Each structure stands twice: as structure tokens, then as C-alpha cells.
Short mmCIF file of C-alpha atoms in Angstrom, two decimals:
data_model
loop_
_atom_site.label_atom_id
_atom_site.label_comp_id
_atom_site.label_asym_id
_atom_site.label_seq_id
_atom_site.Cartn_x
_atom_site.Cartn_y
_atom_site.Cartn_z
CA UNK S 1 121.81 101.37 78.32
CA UNK S 2 120.86 101.92 82.24
CA UNK S 3 119.10 99.25 83.66
CA UNK S 4 116.45 100.22 85.97
CA UNK S 5 113.27 98.20 87.47
CA UNK S 6 109.60 100.05 87.39
CA UNK S 7 108.49 98.44 90.48
CA UNK S 8 111.94 99.70 93.29
CA UNK S 9 109.69 98.17 96.16
CA UNK S 10 106.72 96.26 97.22
CA UNK S 11 105.83 94.53 99.79
CA UNK S 12 102.77 92.66 102.06
CA UNK S 13 100.50 94.38 103.98
CA UNK S 14 98.67 92.52 106.61
CA UNK S 15 96.35 93.74 109.83
CA UNK S 16 94.25 91.94 111.85
CA UNK S 17 92.64 91.53 115.71
CA UNK S 18 93.87 89.07 118.16
CA UNK S 19 92.39 88.79 121.54
CA UNK S 20 91.60 92.31 121.31
CA UNK S 21 95.23 94.00 119.55
CA UNK S 22 94.71 95.59 116.46
CA UNK S 23 97.97 93.37 114.71
CA UNK S 24 99.72 95.30 111.52
CA UNK S 25 102.58 94.19 109.60
CA UNK S 26 103.06 97.17 107.29
CA UNK S 27 106.83 97.21 106.08
CA UNK S 28 107.69 99.65 103.50
CA UNK S 29 112.15 99.61 102.45
CA UNK S 30 112.38 97.35 105.71
CA UNK S 31 112.87 96.15 108.56
CA UNK S 32 110.83 93.51 106.85
CA UNK S 33 108.13 91.82 108.99
CA UNK S 34 107.92 88.56 107.09
CA UNK S 35 111.91 86.29 107.10
CA UNK S 36 111.92 83.01 105.26
CA UNK S 37 111.00 79.68 106.59
CA UNK S 38 107.78 78.27 107.91
CA UNK S 39 106.15 77.35 111.00
CA UNK S 40 106.13 74.37 113.60
CA UNK S 41 102.83 73.09 115.12
CA UNK S 42 103.38 74.90 117.83
CA UNK S 43 103.39 78.10 115.43
CA UNK S 44 107.01 78.41 116.37
CA UNK S 45 110.58 78.56 113.80
CA UNK S 46 112.42 76.40 113.31
CA UNK S 47 116.08 76.62 115.01
CA UNK S 48 117.98 77.45 111.65
CA UNK S 49 115.38 78.59 108.64
CA UNK S 50 118.52 79.03 106.89
CA UNK S 51 118.21 75.99 104.75
CA UNK S 52 114.98 78.18 103.64
CA UNK S 53 116.16 81.09 102.58
CA UNK S 54 115.52 80.94 98.88
CA UNK S 55 113.22 80.68 96.13
CA UNK S 56 112.61 77.29 94.41
CA UNK S 57 111.80 77.34 90.47
CA UNK S 58 110.37 75.97 87.99
CA UNK S 59 110.15 75.90 84.67
CA UNK S 60 107.93 74.20 81.49
CA UNK S 61 111.47 72.87 80.27
CA UNK S 62 111.93 71.28 83.46
CA UNK S 63 108.93 69.89 83.38
CA UNK S 64 109.62 68.59 78.83
CA UNK S 65 112.60 66.47 80.52
CA UNK S 66 110.50 64.49 82.86
CA UNK S 67 108.32 64.16 80.94
CA UNK S 68 110.00 63.45 76.64
CA UNK S 69 112.61 61.52 78.08
CA UNK S 70 112.24 60.65 81.69
CA UNK S 71 115.41 63.27 83.16
CA UNK S 72 115.19 64.42 86.61
CA UNK S 73 116.41 68.44 87.14
CA UNK S 74 117.93 70.11 90.27
CA UNK S 75 115.03 72.48 89.54
CA UNK S 76 111.98 69.69 89.69
CA UNK S 77 114.06 66.91 92.06
CA UNK S 78 114.80 70.12 94.74
CA UNK S 79 110.74 71.65 94.68
CA UNK S 80 109.57 71.39 97.72
CA UNK S 81 106.55 69.81 98.18
CA UNK S 82 107.12 68.31 102.03
CA UNK S 83 106.67 72.27 102.44
CA UNK S 84 103.49 73.02 100.63
CA UNK S 85 104.62 74.28 97.50
CA UNK S 86 102.12 72.92 94.79
CA UNK S 87 102.04 69.56 93.49
CA UNK S 88 100.16 67.47 90.56
CA UNK S 89 99.17 64.07 91.82
CA UNK S 90 100.46 62.06 89.14
CA UNK S 91 100.85 58.55 91.38
CA UNK S 92 97.66 58.17 92.80
CA UNK S 93 99.55 59.46 95.69
CA UNK S 94 98.78 62.28 97.50
CA UNK S 95 101.16 62.32 100.23
CA UNK S 96 104.29 61.49 98.51
CA UNK S 97 107.04 62.81 95.21
CA UNK S 98 106.57 60.86 93.46
CA UNK S 99 108.40 61.75 90.01
CA UNK S 100 109.17 58.94 87.65
CA UNK S 101 105.37 58.01 89.03
CA UNK S 102 103.96 60.80 87.46
CA UNK S 103 103.84 63.47 90.49
CA UNK S 104 105.19 66.60 88.45
CA UNK S 105 105.67 70.38 90.24
CA UNK S 106 102.26 72.78 89.89
CA UNK S 107 103.82 74.87 86.99
CA UNK S 108 101.67 78.25 86.41
CA UNK S 109 102.74 80.28 83.24
CA UNK S 110 106.51 78.95 81.66
CA UNK S 111 108.33 79.74 85.33
CA UNK S 112 106.81 79.98 88.32
CA UNK S 113 108.47 80.35 91.70
CA UNK S 114 107.71 79.51 95.47
CA UNK S 115 108.75 80.99 98.76
CA UNK S 116 107.34 80.20 102.49
CA UNK S 117 107.46 82.86 105.14
CA UNK S 118 106.49 83.70 107.97
CA UNK S 119 105.77 86.87 110.24
CA UNK S 120 107.60 85.10 113.66
CA UNK S 121 110.43 83.54 112.36
CA UNK S 122 111.72 87.48 111.77
CA UNK S 123 109.97 88.69 114.94
CA UNK S 124 113.08 88.07 117.41
CA UNK S 125 115.73 90.79 114.64
CA UNK S 126 112.95 92.80 114.50
CA UNK S 127 112.48 93.46 118.17
CA UNK S 128 115.98 94.10 118.08
CA UNK S 129 115.79 96.36 115.00
CA UNK S 130 116.55 99.98 114.79
CA UNK S 131 114.69 103.18 115.08
CA UNK S 132 112.77 103.05 111.33
CA UNK S 133 110.30 100.57 112.85
CA UNK S 134 107.38 101.54 115.56
CA UNK S 135 106.91 100.42 118.72
CA UNK S 136 103.80 97.80 117.93
CA UNK S 137 105.32 95.41 115.95
CA UNK S 138 103.37 92.16 117.22
CA UNK S 139 103.98 89.08 114.82
CA UNK S 140 100.22 86.69 114.23
CA UNK S 141 102.05 83.10 114.11
CA UNK S 142 101.02 83.78 110.22
CA UNK S 143 102.28 80.91 107.61
CA UNK S 144 103.04 82.90 103.97
CA UNK S 145 103.48 80.44 100.95
CA UNK S 146 103.82 82.86 97.38
CA UNK S 147 104.29 81.85 94.36
CA UNK S 148 105.31 84.11 91.88
CA UNK S 149 104.80 83.10 87.91
CA UNK S 150 105.56 84.16 83.44
CA UNK S 151 104.76 83.45 80.24
CA UNK S 152 107.46 82.78 77.86
CA UNK S 153 105.29 84.86 75.20
CA UNK S 154 105.37 87.70 72.93
CA UNK S 155 102.74 90.40 73.45
CA UNK S 156 101.41 91.54 76.30
CA UNK S 157 100.72 88.14 78.48
CA UNK S 158 104.45 87.97 78.27
CA UNK S 159 104.99 91.69 80.36
CA UNK S 160 102.80 90.94 82.95
CA UNK S 161 104.20 88.96 86.12
CA UNK S 162 101.23 87.26 88.44
CA UNK S 163 101.38 86.70 92.62
CA UNK S 164 99.67 84.36 94.49
CA UNK S 165 99.36 84.90 98.08
CA UNK S 166 98.22 81.67 100.89
CA UNK S 167 97.26 82.55 104.29
CA UNK S 168 97.87 80.14 107.40
CA UNK S 169 97.70 80.84 110.60
CA UNK S 170 99.46 78.70 113.07
CA UNK S 171 99.54 80.11 115.94
CA UNK S 172 95.80 79.36 118.06
CA UNK S 173 94.37 82.74 118.69
CA UNK S 174 92.38 83.33 115.75
CA UNK S 175 92.36 86.50 113.91
CA UNK S 176 89.06 88.75 113.10
CA UNK S 177 89.18 91.18 110.87
CA UNK S 178 92.28 89.81 108.62
CA UNK S 179 93.29 92.31 105.86
CA UNK S 180 95.81 92.68 103.37
CA UNK S 181 96.87 94.94 100.59
CA UNK S 182 100.62 95.47 98.54
CA UNK S 183 102.49 98.40 99.28
CA UNK S 184 103.50 99.21 95.92
CA UNK S 185 106.39 102.45 95.27
CA UNK S 186 107.09 102.05 90.73
CA UNK S 187 109.60 104.93 90.47
CA UNK S 188 109.64 105.06 86.47
CA UNK S 189 114.04 106.53 86.96
CA UNK S 190 113.14 110.07 87.62
CA UNK S 191 110.09 109.55 90.51
CA UNK S 192 109.29 113.17 90.35
CA UNK S 193 107.65 113.10 87.45
CA UNK S 194 105.77 109.77 87.60
CA UNK S 195 101.75 109.86 88.33
CA UNK S 196 99.10 107.90 89.57
CA UNK S 197 95.45 106.42 89.17
CA UNK S 198 93.24 103.53 89.34
CA UNK S 199 90.69 102.54 87.73
CA UNK S 200 87.48 100.75 89.57
CA UNK S 201 86.37 98.74 86.75
CA UNK S 202 88.66 97.19 86.14
CA UNK S 203 89.54 96.71 89.10
CA UNK S 204 93.85 98.12 88.51
CA UNK S 205 95.53 101.06 89.38
CA UNK S 206 98.43 102.19 87.30
CA UNK S 207 101.19 104.68 87.46
CA UNK S 208 102.68 106.29 84.46
CA UNK S 209 105.18 109.17 83.28
CA UNK S 210 103.64 112.89 83.29
CA UNK S 211 105.89 113.18 80.41
CA UNK S 212 107.53 111.66 77.17
CA UNK S 213 111.24 112.77 79.32
CA UNK S 214 111.92 110.85 81.76
CA UNK S 215 115.66 112.20 82.05
CA UNK S 216 116.50 109.26 84.44
CA UNK S 217 116.83 106.04 82.42
CA UNK S 218 113.89 105.23 80.28
CA UNK S 219 114.72 108.94 78.67
CA UNK S 220 111.62 109.41 75.56
CA UNK S 221 110.46 106.22 76.03
CA UNK S 222 109.06 105.92 79.72
CA UNK S 223 106.23 103.08 80.94
CA UNK S 224 103.21 102.78 82.14
CA UNK S 225 102.85 99.82 85.55
CA UNK S 226 99.12 98.92 85.77
CA UNK S 227 98.58 96.94 89.16
CA UNK S 228 94.93 94.75 89.23
CA UNK S 229 93.20 92.14 92.01
CA UNK S 230 92.27 89.46 90.11
CA UNK S 231 91.22 87.01 93.02
CA UNK S 232 90.64 87.82 96.30
CA UNK S 233 89.24 86.35 99.47
CA UNK S 234 85.53 85.10 99.53
CA UNK S 235 82.94 87.56 100.67
CA UNK S 236 80.38 86.74 100.20
CA UNK S 237 78.24 86.51 103.96
CA UNK S 238 79.82 88.97 105.32
CA UNK S 239 76.85 91.64 104.19
CA UNK S 240 79.14 94.03 102.63
CA UNK S 241 78.62 94.08 98.09
CA UNK S 242 82.40 94.12 98.16
CA UNK S 243 81.48 93.50 94.29
CA UNK S 244 79.71 97.02 93.79
CA UNK S 245 77.23 95.22 91.32
CA UNK S 246 74.23 95.85 93.84
CA UNK S 247 73.32 92.51 95.11
CA UNK S 248 74.94 91.38 98.70
CA UNK S 249 76.55 88.68 99.56
CA UNK S 250 76.17 86.39 96.11
CA UNK S 251 77.42 82.88 95.72
CA UNK S 252 82.06 82.70 94.79
CA UNK S 253 81.66 86.97 95.46
CA UNK S 254 85.03 87.81 96.22
CA UNK S 255 86.33 91.29 98.33
CA UNK S 256 88.69 92.29 95.81
CA UNK S 257 87.56 95.25 94.06
CA UNK S 258 86.80 96.64 97.01
CA UNK S 259 91.01 97.77 98.11
CA UNK S 260 91.93 98.74 94.33
CA UNK S 261 89.14 101.78 94.22
CA UNK S 262 90.17 102.65 96.89
CA UNK S 263 94.16 103.32 96.00
CA UNK S 264 95.96 106.17 96.86
CA UNK S 265 99.57 108.07 97.70
CA UNK S 266 99.54 107.50 101.71
CA UNK S 267 103.04 110.56 101.20
CA UNK S 268 100.58 112.59 99.67
CA UNK S 269 98.27 111.99 102.34
CA UNK S 270 100.57 111.47 105.26
CA UNK S 271 102.86 108.95 106.54
CA UNK S 272 100.85 106.77 109.32
CA UNK S 273 101.62 106.79 112.60
CA UNK S 274 100.56 104.02 115.03
CA UNK S 275 98.28 100.91 114.21
CA UNK S 276 94.94 102.53 113.47
CA UNK S 277 96.62 105.14 110.80
CA UNK S 278 97.62 101.85 108.78
CA UNK S 279 94.40 100.17 109.04
CA UNK S 280 92.95 103.38 107.54
CA UNK S 281 95.27 103.65 104.51
CA UNK S 282 94.36 99.58 103.68
CA UNK S 283 91.02 101.13 104.16
CA UNK S 284 91.36 103.41 101.38
CA UNK S 285 90.54 106.06 103.83
CA UNK S 286 92.60 109.19 105.35
CA UNK S 287 95.27 108.19 108.27
CA UNK S 288 93.23 109.64 111.15
CA UNK S 289 89.56 108.28 109.19
CA UNK S 290 87.81 110.13 106.40
CA UNK S 291 86.66 109.21 103.60
CA UNK S 292 88.96 110.46 100.41
CA UNK S 293 86.11 111.22 98.90
CA UNK S 294 84.74 113.58 101.04
CA UNK S 295 88.42 116.50 99.24
CA UNK S 296 85.77 116.24 96.59
CA UNK S 297 86.28 114.43 93.05
CA UNK S 298 90.07 114.38 90.98
CA UNK S 299 91.08 116.83 93.73
CA UNK S 300 95.15 116.66 93.24
CA UNK S 301 96.50 117.03 96.72
CA UNK S 302 100.20 118.80 96.33
CA UNK S 303 102.57 119.05 98.79
CA UNK S 304 101.40 122.59 99.85
CA UNK S 305 97.94 121.02 100.13
CA UNK S 306 99.39 118.46 103.32
CA UNK S 307 98.76 120.96 105.46
CA UNK S 308 95.49 121.08 105.02
CA UNK S 309 94.37 118.11 105.74
CA UNK S 310 92.87 117.47 109.15
CA UNK S 311 94.75 115.39 111.51
#
């Protein structure tokens, strides 16, 4: 059969204001604004990022080997706890990594992948990169610790992958108005007949095939794919009803619903050009800042409709 992947590309978009300057990192298909490696105490990348150019892994089998037989697998041995990979402290000393003393890598699901990257590890290469980049590439001094995990079981749970990102500003310049989002390009084989939608109740964006014949990989059994934000940054003091329940800034409120309720296809609306346009898309607006809903609920913007949108 044909090997296909429903997600052709998926990357983080990040924006923030430092010393009055709006900065946007909006990778689509490359070059990428984040590259492997941590930042040091001066918010600078290490001299050689080669050792960090990997994804670490821990599985339930690794922990079983430790717990049942006292055997330390390479996955458990190499877990990068010193870089911030999460550890369950079992020996009472949070400053060490003592597997025989009871410390364990934090396993999420049945398999967890972990990596570390920053926007300054890639900055030199980006400044020398090709014309695919806008002229406003600028790092903020962000270090990102990322986890991906999944469960090995049947049913819906076995068809879900989870992702968790921790952002740390390692620079000495505050980042105001920090915002992050996802750029997604799902392709169900033949991408020309895919459709998208969103569900504000489930906080989910989804993509599906327009008919039951994909013609390029999935054939008569095309899937559907949903993307949802399970939790977001704390928003209990921003003066916004983020979860739209009628109450402002209740304890534990998170800024999760706002993003998914503004899900849309920027390629149909307009290719963003400049930081303000990208920020507007991350806010669920048109490139010029006009809310999408002003064009009517349920309006499908076809290719011939693009010229009718204000610039």
C-alpha cells in the first residue's frame, strides 16, 4: 500500500513585544525559526548544538525493566534530566538523577518523546537564509521544552498524539503580549478536495475529505483529523472572558477557547505579509485586522472571492 501521513506540516507560531518591537516567528515550510539546543545563562546558544540534535524517548517497557528487574535501558540512562526533561523524584533529592535510588523519567502515556530548542540556536542560519524569509526575522531569546506522547491501546485513545510545550524567556528583556498558535497543513493524500471546520464547544479544529474517494493514498477510506487545545496559559487576570462563560478572570481560567474558535484557512484569506498581518491571523482576524465573522456566518471564501476582500 501507499504510506501516507495526514499532517503534511505542523509548526509553532509565536509572537511577542520586546522593548516596543513586535516580533513574530511564523515558520511554515522552512527555514525554521527554532533549532535544537538550550540557551545559556546569557541567553545565548551553546557553541555546538550537534549533541542536542535529537529526540529523546522513554517507553513503558523502559520503566518496567527498572521496576521489575533493576535493568537500566539506554532510553532511561540517556534521559536528559539536566536539560529539564521531567523526572519523578524517587530518592528525595531533586538535584540528581538516581535511577537505582528510585528516580524515574516522567512517562506520559506509554511513549514519551522530549526535545529542547530555542529561537537563537537557529538565528545565525536564518539571517543567512534564502528569500523564503520575510525581512523581520528576529529572535526573542525563547527556549522551548517540548514533549509528545501517546498511548498504546485500541479505540480512540490509540489514535491520539499529545503535545506539550513549555516556553521560557531566557533573555533579560520582558516579552509583553506573548501569543502562540499552530500552523497546520493537513493533507489527506490529494489535498485539493480537503475541507476544514471548527467546533467552538469542543475547542476543536478539524479537516476531512469532501467525498469518499481520496484518489491519492486513502482511496475509499479517507480519515478525518481533529486538533484541540486541552489547556493553555493562565488567563485569570487579563480582564477577558476567555472561556466565554459570562464570568471574567475566575480562578484557573485559561486562554484556550479563544484561539480555536478563530480557526481559519489563511491561504484562502490572504498570504500574510509582515508582522501585523501574521499577528492578526494568530488572533483569528483577516490580514487587515477585520474579524472574519463580519463577512457573514458560514461564508465559504473561494479562489474567486479573494479579490473581494479588503486589503
